[in-house]
mmCIF file of C-alpha atoms in Angstrom:
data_model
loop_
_atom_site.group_PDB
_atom_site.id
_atom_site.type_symbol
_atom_site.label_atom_id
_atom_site.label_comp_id
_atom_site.label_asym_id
_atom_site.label_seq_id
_atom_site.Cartn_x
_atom_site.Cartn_y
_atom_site.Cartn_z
ATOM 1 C CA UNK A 251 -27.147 153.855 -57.837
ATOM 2 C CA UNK A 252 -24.545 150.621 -57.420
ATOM 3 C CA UNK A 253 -22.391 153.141 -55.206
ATOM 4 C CA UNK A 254 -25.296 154.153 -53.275
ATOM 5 C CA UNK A 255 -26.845 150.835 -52.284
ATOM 6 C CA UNK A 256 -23.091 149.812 -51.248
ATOM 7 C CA UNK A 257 -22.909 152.628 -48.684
ATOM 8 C CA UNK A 258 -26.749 152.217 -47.209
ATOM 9 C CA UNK A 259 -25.419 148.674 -46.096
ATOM 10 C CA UNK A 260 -22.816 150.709 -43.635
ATOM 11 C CA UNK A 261 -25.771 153.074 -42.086
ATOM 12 C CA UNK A 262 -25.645 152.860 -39.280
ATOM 13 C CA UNK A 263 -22.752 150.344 -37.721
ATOM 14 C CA UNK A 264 -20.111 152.548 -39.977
ATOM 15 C CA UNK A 265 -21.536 155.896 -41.065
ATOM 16 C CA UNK A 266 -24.274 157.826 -39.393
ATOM 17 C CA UNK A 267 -25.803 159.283 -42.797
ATOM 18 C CA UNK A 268 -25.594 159.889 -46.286
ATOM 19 C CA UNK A 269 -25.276 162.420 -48.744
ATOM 20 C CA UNK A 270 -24.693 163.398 -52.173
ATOM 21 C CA UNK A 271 -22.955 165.953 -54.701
ATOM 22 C CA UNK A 272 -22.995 167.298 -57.834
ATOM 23 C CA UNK A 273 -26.434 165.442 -58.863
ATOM 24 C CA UNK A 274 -28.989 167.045 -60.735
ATOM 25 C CA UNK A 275 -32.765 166.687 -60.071
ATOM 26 C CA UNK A 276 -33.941 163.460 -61.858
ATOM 27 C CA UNK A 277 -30.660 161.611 -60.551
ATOM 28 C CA UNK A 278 -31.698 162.708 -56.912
ATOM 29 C CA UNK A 279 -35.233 162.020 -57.320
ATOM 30 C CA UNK A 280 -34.191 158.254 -58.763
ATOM 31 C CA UNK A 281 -31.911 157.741 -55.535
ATOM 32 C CA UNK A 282 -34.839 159.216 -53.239
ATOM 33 C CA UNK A 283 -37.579 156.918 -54.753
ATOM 34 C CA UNK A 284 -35.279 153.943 -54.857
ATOM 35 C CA UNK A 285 -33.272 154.219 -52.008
ATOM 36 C CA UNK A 286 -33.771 152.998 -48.033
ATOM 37 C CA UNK A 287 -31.621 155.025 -46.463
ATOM 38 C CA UNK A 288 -32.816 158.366 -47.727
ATOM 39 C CA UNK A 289 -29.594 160.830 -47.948
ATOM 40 C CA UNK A 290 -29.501 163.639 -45.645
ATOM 41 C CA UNK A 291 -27.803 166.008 -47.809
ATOM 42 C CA UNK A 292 -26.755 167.676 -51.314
ATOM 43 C CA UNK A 293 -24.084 169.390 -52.002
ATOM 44 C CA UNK A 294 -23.931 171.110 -55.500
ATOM 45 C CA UNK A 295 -22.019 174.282 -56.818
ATOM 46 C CA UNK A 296 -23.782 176.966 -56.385
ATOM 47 C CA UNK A 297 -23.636 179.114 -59.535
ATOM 48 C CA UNK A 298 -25.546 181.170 -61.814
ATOM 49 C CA UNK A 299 -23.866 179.939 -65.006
ATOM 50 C CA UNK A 300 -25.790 176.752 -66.435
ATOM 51 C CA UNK A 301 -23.141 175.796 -69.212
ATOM 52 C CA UNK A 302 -19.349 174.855 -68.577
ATOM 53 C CA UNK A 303 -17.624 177.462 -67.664
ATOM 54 C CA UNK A 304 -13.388 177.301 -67.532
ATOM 55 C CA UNK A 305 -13.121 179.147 -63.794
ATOM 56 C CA UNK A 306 -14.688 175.382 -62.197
ATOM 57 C CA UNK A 307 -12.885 171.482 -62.493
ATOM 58 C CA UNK A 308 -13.794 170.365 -65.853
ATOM 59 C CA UNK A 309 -15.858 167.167 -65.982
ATOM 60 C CA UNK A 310 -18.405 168.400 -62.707
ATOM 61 C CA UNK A 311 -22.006 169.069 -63.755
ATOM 62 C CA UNK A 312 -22.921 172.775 -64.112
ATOM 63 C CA UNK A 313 -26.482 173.513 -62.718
ATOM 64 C CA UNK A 314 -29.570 173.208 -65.273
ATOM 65 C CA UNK A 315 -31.196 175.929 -63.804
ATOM 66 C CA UNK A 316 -29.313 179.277 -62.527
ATOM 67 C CA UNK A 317 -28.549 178.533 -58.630
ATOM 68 C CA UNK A 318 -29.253 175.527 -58.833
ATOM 69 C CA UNK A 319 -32.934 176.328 -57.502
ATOM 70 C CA UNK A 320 -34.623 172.842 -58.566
ATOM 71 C CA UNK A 321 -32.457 170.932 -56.695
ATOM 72 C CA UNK A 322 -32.991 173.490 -53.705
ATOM 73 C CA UNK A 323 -36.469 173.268 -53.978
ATOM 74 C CA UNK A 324 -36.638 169.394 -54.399
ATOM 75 C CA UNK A 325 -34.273 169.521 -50.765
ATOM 76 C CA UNK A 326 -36.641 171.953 -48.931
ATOM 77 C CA UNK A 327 -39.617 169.676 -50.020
ATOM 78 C CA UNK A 328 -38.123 166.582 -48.647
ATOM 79 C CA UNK A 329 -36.251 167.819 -45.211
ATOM 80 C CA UNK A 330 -32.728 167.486 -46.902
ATOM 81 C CA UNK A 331 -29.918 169.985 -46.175
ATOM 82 C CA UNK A 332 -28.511 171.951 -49.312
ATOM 83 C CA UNK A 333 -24.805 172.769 -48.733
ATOM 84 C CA UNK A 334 -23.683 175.263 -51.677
ATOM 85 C CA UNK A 335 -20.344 175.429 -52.624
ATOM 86 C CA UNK A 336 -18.234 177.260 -55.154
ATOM 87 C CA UNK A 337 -20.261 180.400 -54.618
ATOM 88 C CA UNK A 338 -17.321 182.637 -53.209
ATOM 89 C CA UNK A 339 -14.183 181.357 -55.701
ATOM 90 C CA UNK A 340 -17.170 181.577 -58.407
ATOM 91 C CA UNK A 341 -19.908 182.940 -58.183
ATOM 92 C CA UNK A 342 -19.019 186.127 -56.161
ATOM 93 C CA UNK A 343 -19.493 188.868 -58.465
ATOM 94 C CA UNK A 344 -22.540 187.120 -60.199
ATOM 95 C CA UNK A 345 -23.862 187.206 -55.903
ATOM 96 C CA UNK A 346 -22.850 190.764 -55.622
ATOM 97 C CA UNK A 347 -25.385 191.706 -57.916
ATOM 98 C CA UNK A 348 -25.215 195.059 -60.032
ATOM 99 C CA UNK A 349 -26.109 197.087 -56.730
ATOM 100 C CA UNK A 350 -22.997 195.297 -55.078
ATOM 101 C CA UNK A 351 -25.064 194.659 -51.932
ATOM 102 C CA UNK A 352 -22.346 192.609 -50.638
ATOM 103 C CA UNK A 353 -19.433 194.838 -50.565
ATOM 104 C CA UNK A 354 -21.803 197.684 -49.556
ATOM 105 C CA UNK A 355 -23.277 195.414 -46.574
ATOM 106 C CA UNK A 356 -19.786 195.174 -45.906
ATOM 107 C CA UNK A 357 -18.720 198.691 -45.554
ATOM 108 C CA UNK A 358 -21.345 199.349 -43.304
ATOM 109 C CA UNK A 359 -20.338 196.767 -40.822
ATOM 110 C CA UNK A 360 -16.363 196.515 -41.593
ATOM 111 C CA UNK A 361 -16.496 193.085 -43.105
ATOM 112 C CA UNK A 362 -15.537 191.607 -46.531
ATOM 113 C CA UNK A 363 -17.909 190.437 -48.622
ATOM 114 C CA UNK A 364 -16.984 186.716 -48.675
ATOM 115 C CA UNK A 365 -17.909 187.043 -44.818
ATOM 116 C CA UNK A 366 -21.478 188.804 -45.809
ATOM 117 C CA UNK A 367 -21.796 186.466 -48.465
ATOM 118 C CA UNK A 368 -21.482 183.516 -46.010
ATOM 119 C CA UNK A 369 -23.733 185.231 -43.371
ATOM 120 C CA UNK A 370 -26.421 185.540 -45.949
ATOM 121 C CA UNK A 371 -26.501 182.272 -47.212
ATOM 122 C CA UNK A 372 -26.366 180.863 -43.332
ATOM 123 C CA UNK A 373 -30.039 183.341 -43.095
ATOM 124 C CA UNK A 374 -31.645 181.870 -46.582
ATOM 125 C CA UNK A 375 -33.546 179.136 -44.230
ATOM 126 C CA UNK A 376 -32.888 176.809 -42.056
ATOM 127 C CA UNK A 377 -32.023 173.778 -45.009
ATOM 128 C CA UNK A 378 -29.060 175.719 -46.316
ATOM 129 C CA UNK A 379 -26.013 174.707 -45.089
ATOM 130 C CA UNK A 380 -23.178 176.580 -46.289
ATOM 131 C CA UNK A 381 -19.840 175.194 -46.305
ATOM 132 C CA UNK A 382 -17.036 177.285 -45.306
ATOM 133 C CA UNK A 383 -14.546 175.707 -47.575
ATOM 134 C CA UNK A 384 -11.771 176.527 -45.752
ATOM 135 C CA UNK A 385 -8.914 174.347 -43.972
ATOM 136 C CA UNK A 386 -6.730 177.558 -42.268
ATOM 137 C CA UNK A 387 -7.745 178.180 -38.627
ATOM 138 C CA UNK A 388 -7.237 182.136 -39.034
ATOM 139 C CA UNK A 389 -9.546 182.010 -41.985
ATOM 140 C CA UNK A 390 -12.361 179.970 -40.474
ATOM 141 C CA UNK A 391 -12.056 182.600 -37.358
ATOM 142 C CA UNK A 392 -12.543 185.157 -38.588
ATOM 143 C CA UNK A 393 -15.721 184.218 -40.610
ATOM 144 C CA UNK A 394 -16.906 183.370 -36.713
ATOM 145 C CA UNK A 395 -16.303 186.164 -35.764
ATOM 146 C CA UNK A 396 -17.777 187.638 -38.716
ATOM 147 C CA UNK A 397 -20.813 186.281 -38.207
ATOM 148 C CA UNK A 398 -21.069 187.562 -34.245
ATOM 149 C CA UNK A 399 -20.427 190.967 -35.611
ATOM 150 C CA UNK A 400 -22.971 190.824 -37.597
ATOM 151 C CA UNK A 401 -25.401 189.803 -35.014
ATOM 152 C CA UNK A 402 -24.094 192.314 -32.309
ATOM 153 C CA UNK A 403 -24.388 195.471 -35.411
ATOM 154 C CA UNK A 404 -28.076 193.838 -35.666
ATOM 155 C CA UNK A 405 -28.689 194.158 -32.154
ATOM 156 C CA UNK A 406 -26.923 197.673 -31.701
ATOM 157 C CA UNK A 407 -30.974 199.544 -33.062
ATOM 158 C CA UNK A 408 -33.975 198.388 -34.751
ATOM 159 C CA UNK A 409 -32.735 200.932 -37.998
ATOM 160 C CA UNK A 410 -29.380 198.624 -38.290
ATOM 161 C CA UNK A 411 -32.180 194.930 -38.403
ATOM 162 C CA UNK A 412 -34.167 196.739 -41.015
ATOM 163 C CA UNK A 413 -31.328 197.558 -42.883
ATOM 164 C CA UNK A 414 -30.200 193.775 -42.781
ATOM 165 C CA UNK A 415 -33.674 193.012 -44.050
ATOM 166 C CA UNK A 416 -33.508 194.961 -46.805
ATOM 167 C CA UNK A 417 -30.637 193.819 -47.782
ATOM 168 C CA UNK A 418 -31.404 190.191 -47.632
ATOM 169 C CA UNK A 419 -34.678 190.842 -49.350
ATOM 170 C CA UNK A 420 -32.115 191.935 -52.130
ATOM 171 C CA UNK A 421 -30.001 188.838 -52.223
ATOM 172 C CA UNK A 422 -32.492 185.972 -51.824
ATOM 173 C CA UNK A 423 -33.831 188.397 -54.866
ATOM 174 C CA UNK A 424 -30.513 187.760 -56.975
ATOM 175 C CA UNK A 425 -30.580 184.055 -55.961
ATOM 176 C CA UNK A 426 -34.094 183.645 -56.952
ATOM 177 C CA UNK A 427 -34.974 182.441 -53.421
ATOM 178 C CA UNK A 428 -38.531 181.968 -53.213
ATOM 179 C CA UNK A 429 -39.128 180.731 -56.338
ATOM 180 C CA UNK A 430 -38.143 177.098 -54.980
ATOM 181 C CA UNK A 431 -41.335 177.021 -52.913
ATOM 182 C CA UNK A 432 -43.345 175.671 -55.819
ATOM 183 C CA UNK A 433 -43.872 172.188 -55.623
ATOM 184 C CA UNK A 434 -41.543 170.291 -57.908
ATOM 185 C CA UNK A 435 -43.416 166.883 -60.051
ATOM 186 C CA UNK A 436 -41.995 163.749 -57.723
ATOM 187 C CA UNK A 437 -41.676 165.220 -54.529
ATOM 188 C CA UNK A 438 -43.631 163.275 -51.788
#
């Protein structure tokens, strides 16, 4: 909390906004309730495993529940972005489901499935704000253009937007997205 009052005091002459990572619910409800300047966005890993797991930096916090869908749900309530990370070094597989929607997606519209990964996080809602987590030029291109084929395979027939559809209704299924909506105890 020390840390966070020190950076409200350079909103806005210095920084524009604030945000936070790797928090868990009660520590981001504390900083909401006690806070001014109310932050603008979380970023947390994105993961299904809720215990430490050797594959992430030792010493983070690991999710209490799977996907971190409190926190999510505590963000949509309150108008605060939820930027995911860790979800394609670590969470891939676990995202691919037992169906592997993703690399099947993929086939059907010659991507990979980090790039329909990414797409279908970018279409949970509006809050979600993937990060692309990359720093190489070719790499962040071609999830761009990823994305644009996407839309354009979308556009090509009404069968190809159903088929998207479907599909999504299967991943927001392995994410558990939905089950955020219900109000969570301390949200305003």
């Amino acid at each position: 909390m020390t840390a966070y009052r020190a950076m409200e005091l350079l909103v806005p002459t210095k920084v524009h906004s604030l945000g936070l990572s790797n928090i868990d619910l009660i520590s981001l409800q504390h900083i909401y309730s006690s806070c001014a300047i109310k932050p603008v966005t979380v970023q947390n890993r994105f993961t299904r495993d809720t215990e430490l797991n050797p594959i992430y930096t030792p010493g983070l916090p690991t999710p209490l529940v799977p996907w971190d869908r409190d926190v999510r749900a505590y963000c949509c309530q309150m108008g605060i972005a939820y930027a995911p990370w860790g979800m394609l070094w670590g969470s891939l597989d676990d995202l691919d489901g037992e169906e592997k929607i993703l690399e099947e997606f993929g086939k059907k519209v010659g991507l990979s499935r980090e790039i329909v990964c990414f797409a279908a996080l970018r279409r949970l809602a509006g809050w979600v704000s993937p990060l692309c987590g990359t720093s190489k030029e070719g790499r962040m291109r071609e999830t761009l253009d990823g994305l644009e084929r996407i839309k354009a395979w979308m556009k090509e027939n009404d069968g190809n937007k159903t088929q998207w559809e479907r599909f999504m209704d299967k991943f927001k299924g392995i994410v558990n997205f939905g089950k955020e909506v219900k109000r969570i105890e301390g949200a305003e």
